[in-house]
Short mmCIF file of C-alpha atoms (C1' of nucleotides) in Angstrom, two decimals:
data_model
loop_
_atom_site.label_atom_id
_atom_site.label_comp_id
_atom_site.label_asym_id
_atom_site.label_seq_id
_atom_site.Cartn_x
_atom_site.Cartn_y
_atom_site.Cartn_z
CA MET M 4 84.60 103.64 76.17
CA PRO M 5 82.89 103.93 79.41
CA GLU M 6 81.00 107.03 80.43
CA LEU M 7 79.04 107.60 83.61
CA PRO M 8 76.45 104.91 83.10
CA GLU M 9 78.96 102.21 82.19
CA VAL M 10 81.23 103.05 85.21
CA GLU M 11 78.19 103.16 87.44
CA THR M 12 77.08 99.78 86.23
CA VAL M 13 80.50 98.29 86.95
CA LYS M 14 80.42 99.95 90.35
CA ARG M 15 77.12 98.36 91.22
CA GLY M 16 78.17 94.98 89.96
CA LEU M 17 81.50 95.01 91.75
CA SER M 18 79.97 96.13 94.98
CA GLY M 19 77.94 92.95 95.20
CA LEU M 20 80.85 90.77 94.10
CA ILE M 21 84.02 91.85 95.89
CA VAL M 22 83.11 93.79 99.09
CA GLY M 23 84.42 91.75 102.04
CA LYS M 24 86.95 89.74 100.07
CA THR M 25 90.59 89.69 100.88
CA ILE M 26 93.32 90.28 98.35
CA ALA M 27 95.80 87.45 98.23
CA ALA M 28 98.01 88.16 95.17
CA VAL M 29 98.34 90.75 92.45
CA ASP M 30 99.90 90.36 89.01
CA HIS M 31 100.61 93.28 86.71
CA ASN M 32 102.71 93.70 83.56
CA ASN M 33 102.52 97.30 82.40
CA PRO M 34 103.72 100.34 84.33
CA LYS M 35 101.40 102.64 82.41
CA SER M 36 98.43 100.51 83.42
CA PHE M 37 99.62 99.98 87.01
CA PRO M 38 102.48 102.18 88.13
CA ASN M 39 102.95 101.28 91.72
CA ALA M 40 106.13 99.85 93.16
CA GLU M 41 106.17 96.26 94.40
CA ALA M 42 106.99 97.26 97.92
CA ASP M 43 103.75 99.28 98.20
CA VAL M 44 101.76 96.54 96.51
CA ARG M 45 102.96 94.10 99.17
CA GLN M 46 102.46 96.39 102.07
CA PHE M 47 99.09 97.94 101.21
CA LEU M 48 97.41 95.54 98.79
CA TYR M 49 98.27 92.03 99.97
CA SER M 50 95.94 90.92 102.82
CA ALA M 51 93.83 94.03 102.30
CA LYS M 52 90.11 93.61 102.62
CA VAL M 53 87.67 95.38 100.25
CA LEU M 54 85.51 97.79 102.19
CA GLN M 55 83.50 99.44 99.46
CA VAL M 56 83.36 100.41 95.74
CA ARG M 57 82.63 104.05 94.82
CA ARG M 58 82.37 106.13 91.67
CA ARG M 59 83.12 109.82 91.09
CA ALA M 60 82.82 111.07 87.47
CA LYS M 61 84.11 108.23 85.27
CA VAL M 62 86.59 107.03 88.01
CA LEU M 63 86.09 103.91 90.07
CA ILE M 64 87.44 103.72 93.61
CA ILE M 65 87.90 100.47 95.58
CA ASP M 66 88.51 101.33 99.25
CA LEU M 67 90.63 98.88 101.23
CA SER M 68 91.11 98.13 104.90
CA THR M 69 94.71 99.38 104.75
CA ASN M 70 93.46 102.98 104.22
CA TYR M 71 94.65 102.65 100.65
CA SER M 72 92.46 102.54 97.66
CA LEU M 73 92.62 101.29 94.08
CA VAL M 74 91.72 104.19 91.88
CA ILE M 75 90.79 103.17 88.29
CA HIS M 76 90.05 105.06 85.10
CA LEU M 77 88.91 102.76 82.28
CA LYS M 78 89.37 105.41 79.58
CA MET M 79 88.51 103.97 76.07
CA THR M 80 88.81 100.22 76.38
CA GLY M 81 89.22 99.37 80.04
CA GLN M 82 87.26 96.56 81.59
CA LEU M 83 86.99 95.28 85.19
CA VAL M 84 85.76 91.73 85.23
CA PHE M 85 85.16 89.48 88.19
CA VAL M 86 85.51 85.71 87.80
CA ALA M 87 84.38 83.38 90.62
CA GLU M 88 86.56 80.54 91.78
CA GLN M 89 85.69 77.67 89.50
CA GLN M 90 83.59 77.67 86.33
CA THR M 91 81.63 74.57 87.33
CA GLY M 92 78.20 73.63 86.05
CA LEU M 93 76.40 75.43 88.91
CA ARG M 94 77.63 78.99 88.64
CA ALA M 95 76.41 82.02 90.55
CA GLN M 96 73.15 83.32 89.16
CA GLY M 97 73.06 86.22 86.80
CA SER M 98 76.36 85.46 85.09
CA GLY M 99 74.79 86.06 81.73
CA LEU M 100 76.32 82.96 80.28
CA SER M 101 74.12 80.74 78.24
CA LYS M 102 73.94 77.12 79.33
CA ASP M 103 72.80 73.97 77.60
CA ARG M 104 70.40 71.37 79.00
CA ASN M 105 73.10 69.84 81.11
CA ASN M 106 73.82 73.25 82.64
CA ARG M 107 77.27 73.34 81.00
CA ARG M 108 78.58 76.57 79.61
CA LEU M 109 78.23 76.92 75.90
CA ARG M 110 81.25 78.17 73.95
CA PHE M 111 80.97 81.05 71.61
CA GLY M 112 83.34 82.43 69.09
CA ALA M 113 84.64 85.97 69.49
CA GLY M 114 82.00 88.55 68.79
CA HIS M 115 78.95 86.41 69.36
CA PRO M 116 76.19 88.49 70.89
CA ASN M 117 76.04 86.24 73.97
CA ASP M 118 79.75 85.97 74.29
CA SER M 119 81.28 86.56 77.60
CA LEU M 120 84.80 87.13 78.78
CA VAL M 121 84.27 84.98 81.80
CA GLY M 122 86.31 81.77 81.46
CA LYS M 123 88.69 83.40 78.94
CA LEU M 124 90.66 85.56 81.26
CA PRO M 125 93.36 86.36 81.75
CA ASP M 126 94.14 87.17 78.04
CA LYS M 127 96.57 89.37 76.15
CA SER M 128 94.79 92.58 77.16
CA THR M 129 94.99 91.72 80.89
CA ARG M 130 97.03 94.41 82.65
CA VAL M 131 96.25 93.57 86.28
CA ASN M 132 95.10 90.28 87.81
CA ILE M 133 93.94 90.45 91.39
CA GLU M 134 93.44 87.15 93.16
CA PHE M 135 91.32 87.04 96.27
CA SER M 136 91.79 84.56 99.13
CA ASP M 137 88.85 82.48 97.91
CA LYS M 138 90.57 82.03 94.56
CA SER M 139 88.17 84.34 92.76
CA HIS M 140 89.74 86.99 90.48
CA LEU M 141 89.33 90.57 89.41
CA PHE M 142 90.86 91.31 85.97
CA PHE M 143 91.68 94.71 84.67
CA ASN M 144 91.76 94.40 80.90
CA ASP M 145 92.69 97.28 78.59
CA GLN M 146 93.39 96.80 74.97
CA ARG M 147 94.61 100.32 74.19
CA LYS M 148 96.48 100.91 77.45
CA PHE M 149 95.00 104.36 77.98
CA GLY M 150 93.37 103.36 81.18
CA TRP M 151 95.07 102.93 84.55
CA MET M 152 94.75 101.50 87.98
CA ARG M 153 96.73 102.93 90.84
CA LEU M 154 97.16 102.23 94.48
CA MET M 155 97.14 105.33 96.75
CA PRO M 156 96.18 106.42 100.25
CA THR M 157 92.40 106.85 100.41
CA ILE M 158 92.79 110.26 101.99
CA GLU M 159 94.88 111.56 99.07
CA ILE M 160 92.37 110.75 96.33
CA GLU M 161 90.62 114.15 96.65
CA ASN M 162 93.98 115.89 96.07
CA LEU M 163 94.38 114.41 92.61
CA ASP M 164 94.32 117.14 90.00
CA PHE M 165 91.42 115.49 88.22
CA PHE M 166 89.22 115.40 91.40
CA LYS M 167 90.07 118.98 92.23
CA LYS M 168 88.96 120.20 88.86
CA VAL M 169 86.02 117.80 87.95
CA GLY M 170 82.53 119.27 87.81
CA PRO M 171 79.38 118.11 89.67
CA GLU M 172 77.69 114.74 89.37
CA PRO M 173 74.91 115.18 86.87
CA LEU M 174 72.57 112.84 88.65
CA SER M 175 72.89 114.42 92.11
CA ASP M 176 69.98 116.38 93.60
CA ASP M 177 72.22 119.41 93.72
CA PHE M 178 72.70 119.43 89.93
CA THR M 179 69.81 121.70 89.13
CA ALA M 180 69.14 123.34 85.74
CA LYS M 181 70.36 126.60 87.31
CA VAL M 182 73.68 125.03 88.22
CA PHE M 183 74.10 123.45 84.87
CA ILE M 184 73.32 126.71 83.00
CA GLU M 185 75.70 128.72 85.08
CA ARG M 186 78.55 126.29 84.49
CA VAL M 187 77.96 125.71 80.83
CA ARG M 188 77.72 129.47 80.16
CA LYS M 189 81.38 129.81 81.31
CA ARG M 190 82.21 128.20 77.94
CA VAL M 191 80.65 131.01 75.89
CA ASN M 192 82.81 130.75 72.87
CA THR M 193 82.90 127.07 72.31
CA THR M 194 80.38 124.56 70.92
CA ILE M 195 77.77 123.07 73.20
CA LYS M 196 79.13 119.57 72.54
CA ALA M 197 82.63 120.55 73.66
CA ALA M 198 81.21 122.22 76.71
CA ILE M 199 79.19 119.17 77.96
CA LEU M 200 82.14 116.83 77.15
CA ASP M 201 84.35 119.08 79.33
CA GLN M 202 84.65 117.16 82.63
CA THR M 203 85.19 120.41 84.52
CA VAL M 204 81.74 121.69 83.54
CA LEU M 205 80.00 118.52 84.58
CA ALA M 206 81.20 114.98 85.24
CA GLY M 207 80.40 111.82 83.33
CA VAL M 208 79.12 112.84 79.87
CA GLY M 209 81.12 111.35 77.01
CA ASN M 210 80.56 111.09 73.30
CA ILE M 211 77.55 108.76 73.30
CA TYR M 212 75.46 110.72 75.84
CA ALA M 213 76.49 114.05 74.48
CA ASP M 214 74.97 113.18 71.04
CA GLU M 215 71.94 111.50 72.60
CA SER M 216 71.10 114.42 74.94
CA LEU M 217 71.66 117.04 72.31
CA TRP M 218 69.28 115.32 69.95
CA GLY M 219 66.76 115.08 72.89
CA ALA M 220 67.11 118.88 73.47
CA LYS M 221 66.95 119.58 69.72
CA ILE M 222 70.26 121.42 69.78
CA HIS M 223 72.83 121.14 67.00
CA PRO M 224 76.13 120.02 68.63
CA ALA M 225 78.09 122.69 66.89
CA THR M 226 75.96 125.52 68.19
CA ARG M 227 77.99 128.12 70.11
CA VAL M 228 76.97 128.24 73.74
CA ARG M 229 76.38 132.00 73.49
CA ASP M 230 73.74 131.38 70.80
CA ILE M 231 71.67 129.00 72.98
CA THR M 232 68.73 130.26 75.06
CA ASP M 233 68.34 129.39 78.76
CA ALA M 234 65.22 127.51 77.75
CA ARG M 235 67.13 125.23 75.41
CA LEU M 236 69.79 124.70 78.08
CA LYS M 237 67.22 123.81 80.59
CA SER M 238 65.89 121.20 78.18
CA LEU M 239 69.44 119.91 77.70
CA HIS M 240 69.90 119.57 81.42
CA LYS M 241 66.78 117.47 81.62
CA GLU M 242 67.83 115.29 78.62
CA ILE M 243 71.30 114.70 80.04
CA ARG M 244 69.78 113.35 83.24
CA TYR M 245 67.21 111.34 81.26
CA VAL M 246 69.71 109.57 79.01
CA LEU M 247 72.19 108.87 81.81
CA ASN M 248 69.44 107.38 84.01
CA LEU M 249 68.00 105.40 81.11
CA SER M 250 71.37 103.98 80.27
CA ILE M 251 72.10 102.92 83.87
CA GLU M 252 68.80 101.15 83.80
CA LYS M 253 69.86 99.31 80.63
CA GLY M 254 73.25 98.38 82.04
CA GLY M 255 75.15 100.97 79.93
CA SER M 256 76.08 100.97 76.27
CA THR M 257 78.19 98.41 74.59
CA ASP M 258 79.49 99.73 71.31
CA ARG M 259 82.70 97.73 71.06
CA ASN M 260 84.46 96.78 74.25
CA TYR M 261 82.41 97.67 77.20
CA VAL M 262 81.33 94.91 79.59
CA ASN M 263 80.12 94.98 83.18
CA ALA M 264 81.69 93.37 86.23
CA GLU M 265 80.41 90.01 85.11
CA GLY M 266 81.77 90.31 81.64
CA LYS M 267 78.35 91.09 80.21
CA LYS M 268 77.39 93.69 77.69
CA GLY M 269 75.06 96.67 78.15
CA SER M 270 71.94 97.30 76.08
CA TYR M 271 71.44 101.10 75.94
CA ILE M 272 72.89 101.19 72.43
CA ASN M 273 69.66 99.38 71.33
CA PHE M 274 67.69 102.34 72.60
CA ALA M 275 69.96 104.99 71.13
CA ARG M 276 68.27 107.63 68.93
CA VAL M 277 71.25 108.97 67.09
CA PHE M 278 74.53 107.43 68.30
CA ARG M 279 75.79 105.08 65.63
CA LYS M 280 72.47 105.56 63.73
CA GLU M 281 73.88 107.32 60.67
CA GLY M 282 71.71 106.54 57.65
CA LYS M 283 68.79 105.50 59.87
CA PRO M 284 65.56 107.51 60.17
CA CYS M 285 65.36 110.16 62.84
CA PRO M 286 62.74 109.00 65.42
CA ARG M 287 61.08 112.42 65.09
CA HIS M 288 61.27 112.77 61.27
CA PRO M 289 61.10 109.33 59.69
CA ASP M 290 61.74 110.99 56.31
CA THR M 291 65.07 112.46 57.48
CA LEU M 292 68.16 110.27 57.95
CA ILE M 293 70.60 110.73 60.82
CA ILE M 294 73.99 112.00 59.64
CA LYS M 295 77.42 111.62 61.06
CA THR M 296 79.79 114.54 61.11
CA ARG M 297 82.67 115.95 63.24
CA VAL M 298 82.25 118.38 66.08
CA ALA M 299 84.82 119.14 68.88
CA GLY M 300 87.09 116.62 67.21
CA ARG M 301 84.68 113.74 67.77
CA GLY M 302 82.42 111.71 65.61
CA THR M 303 79.01 113.35 65.99
CA HIS M 304 75.51 112.05 65.15
CA LEU M 305 72.57 114.31 64.57
CA CYS M 306 69.26 114.95 62.79
CA PRO M 307 69.76 117.75 60.25
CA VAL M 308 66.02 118.75 60.53
CA CYS M 309 65.43 118.95 64.31
CA GLN M 310 68.96 120.06 65.18
CA LYS M 311 69.79 123.26 63.39
CA VAL M 312 72.82 125.40 64.19
"C1'" DC T 9 92.89 132.64 80.09
"C1'" DA T 10 89.77 130.17 76.61
"C1'" DC T 11 89.93 127.13 73.23
"C1'" DT T 12 91.63 123.59 69.73
"C1'" DT T 13 94.53 119.95 68.27
"C1'" DG T 14 97.36 116.12 68.53
"C1'" DA T 15 99.27 112.34 71.34
"C1'" DC T 16 98.72 108.32 73.90
"C1'" DC T 17 97.83 102.66 72.14
"C1'" DT T 18 95.87 98.53 69.77
"C1'" DG T 19 92.54 96.70 66.84
"C1'" DT T 20 89.22 96.77 63.13
"C1'" DC T 21 87.16 98.13 59.06
"C1'" DC T 22 87.03 100.04 54.44
"C1'" DG T 23 88.78 101.12 49.92
"C1'" DC T 24 92.21 100.14 46.56
"C1'" DT X 26 94.82 88.69 50.74
"C1'" DG X 27 97.51 92.64 51.56
"C1'" DC X 28 98.34 97.30 52.63
"C1'" DG X 29 97.45 102.11 54.09
"C1'" DG X 30 94.64 105.14 56.24
"C1'" DA X 31 90.83 106.52 59.10
"C1'" DC X 32 88.59 105.72 63.09
"C1'" DA X 33 87.18 104.17 68.02
"C1'" DG X 34 83.27 105.55 73.86
"C1'" DG X 35 88.78 109.76 77.26
"C1'" DT X 36 91.93 112.79 78.99
"C1'" DC X 37 96.22 115.53 78.75
"C1'" DA X 38 99.93 118.44 77.15
"C1'" DA X 39 101.10 121.68 74.04
"C1'" DG X 40 99.79 124.74 70.74
"C1'" DT X 41 97.20 129.16 68.90
#
DNA sequence: CACTTGACCTGTCCGC
DNA sequence: TGCGGACAGGTCAAGT
């Protein structure tokens, strides 16, 4: 599920919600989702204070006062949701929950657009339940169990294989068109979609923003990198930064599972031009319909008129 | 080495 | 309704 904008949105939300809190207890039920031994959990997690929340690529890092960190990858269906102490009538602002005249929370059935997970957790997808000393909770939910949360010394994070190999942050000032073109050209013989999905080329782009940026740059996702001009790649660089920034502004994309730190959905999907728009008109060519095909083993959306191989 | 394909899981949706 | 198969936003390992 979550790509860079979704993870960034969770990071920003969590920063304002858990920094300064002290961990009091931790529950976990699946070694794939949370592999650490109990002894380490007790020693480095219990009584630890949250110092800061960071993001690198699609990975979240919660730094603790014990010089340990929680490193989290949400993969396809992971969620990190904070729930304040008591769900009383007067809740913290911005929770996204609808309320009736008496300021009580309204109940919604599953799938309602205004539905929220807050008040329903933990549930059967909860893999880790962190309780803070003020009785608030941070839940790590993950339906498909692809994601993970692990406790490790802060200083060792950079030595993880993933961090040693991962490419530059696409929204950093250093990530110029020149840098992008140099890196993407190392993947001469593959398709441009596979190249920008490759986290060692650049960090953070997943299936949604790959399709969205390729449409923006008018490049067919199956085009071989060697067949694309520098001018087109320069345009793609700009589009990648544009769609990522726009999505962060909209709180990310909720296609199925994604929710932010308050259990609320993102709205980028409402602004998408091609992703999940198969059968809808292309914004540039209202007479042409967006099609869905398969490129780089992934569902791929494109306009057959403005994106030619 | 560069590149592609399946595996990891659970849930949902679609066609029969 | 039930059942089988395809598919879902990400990475890896194993294959060519």
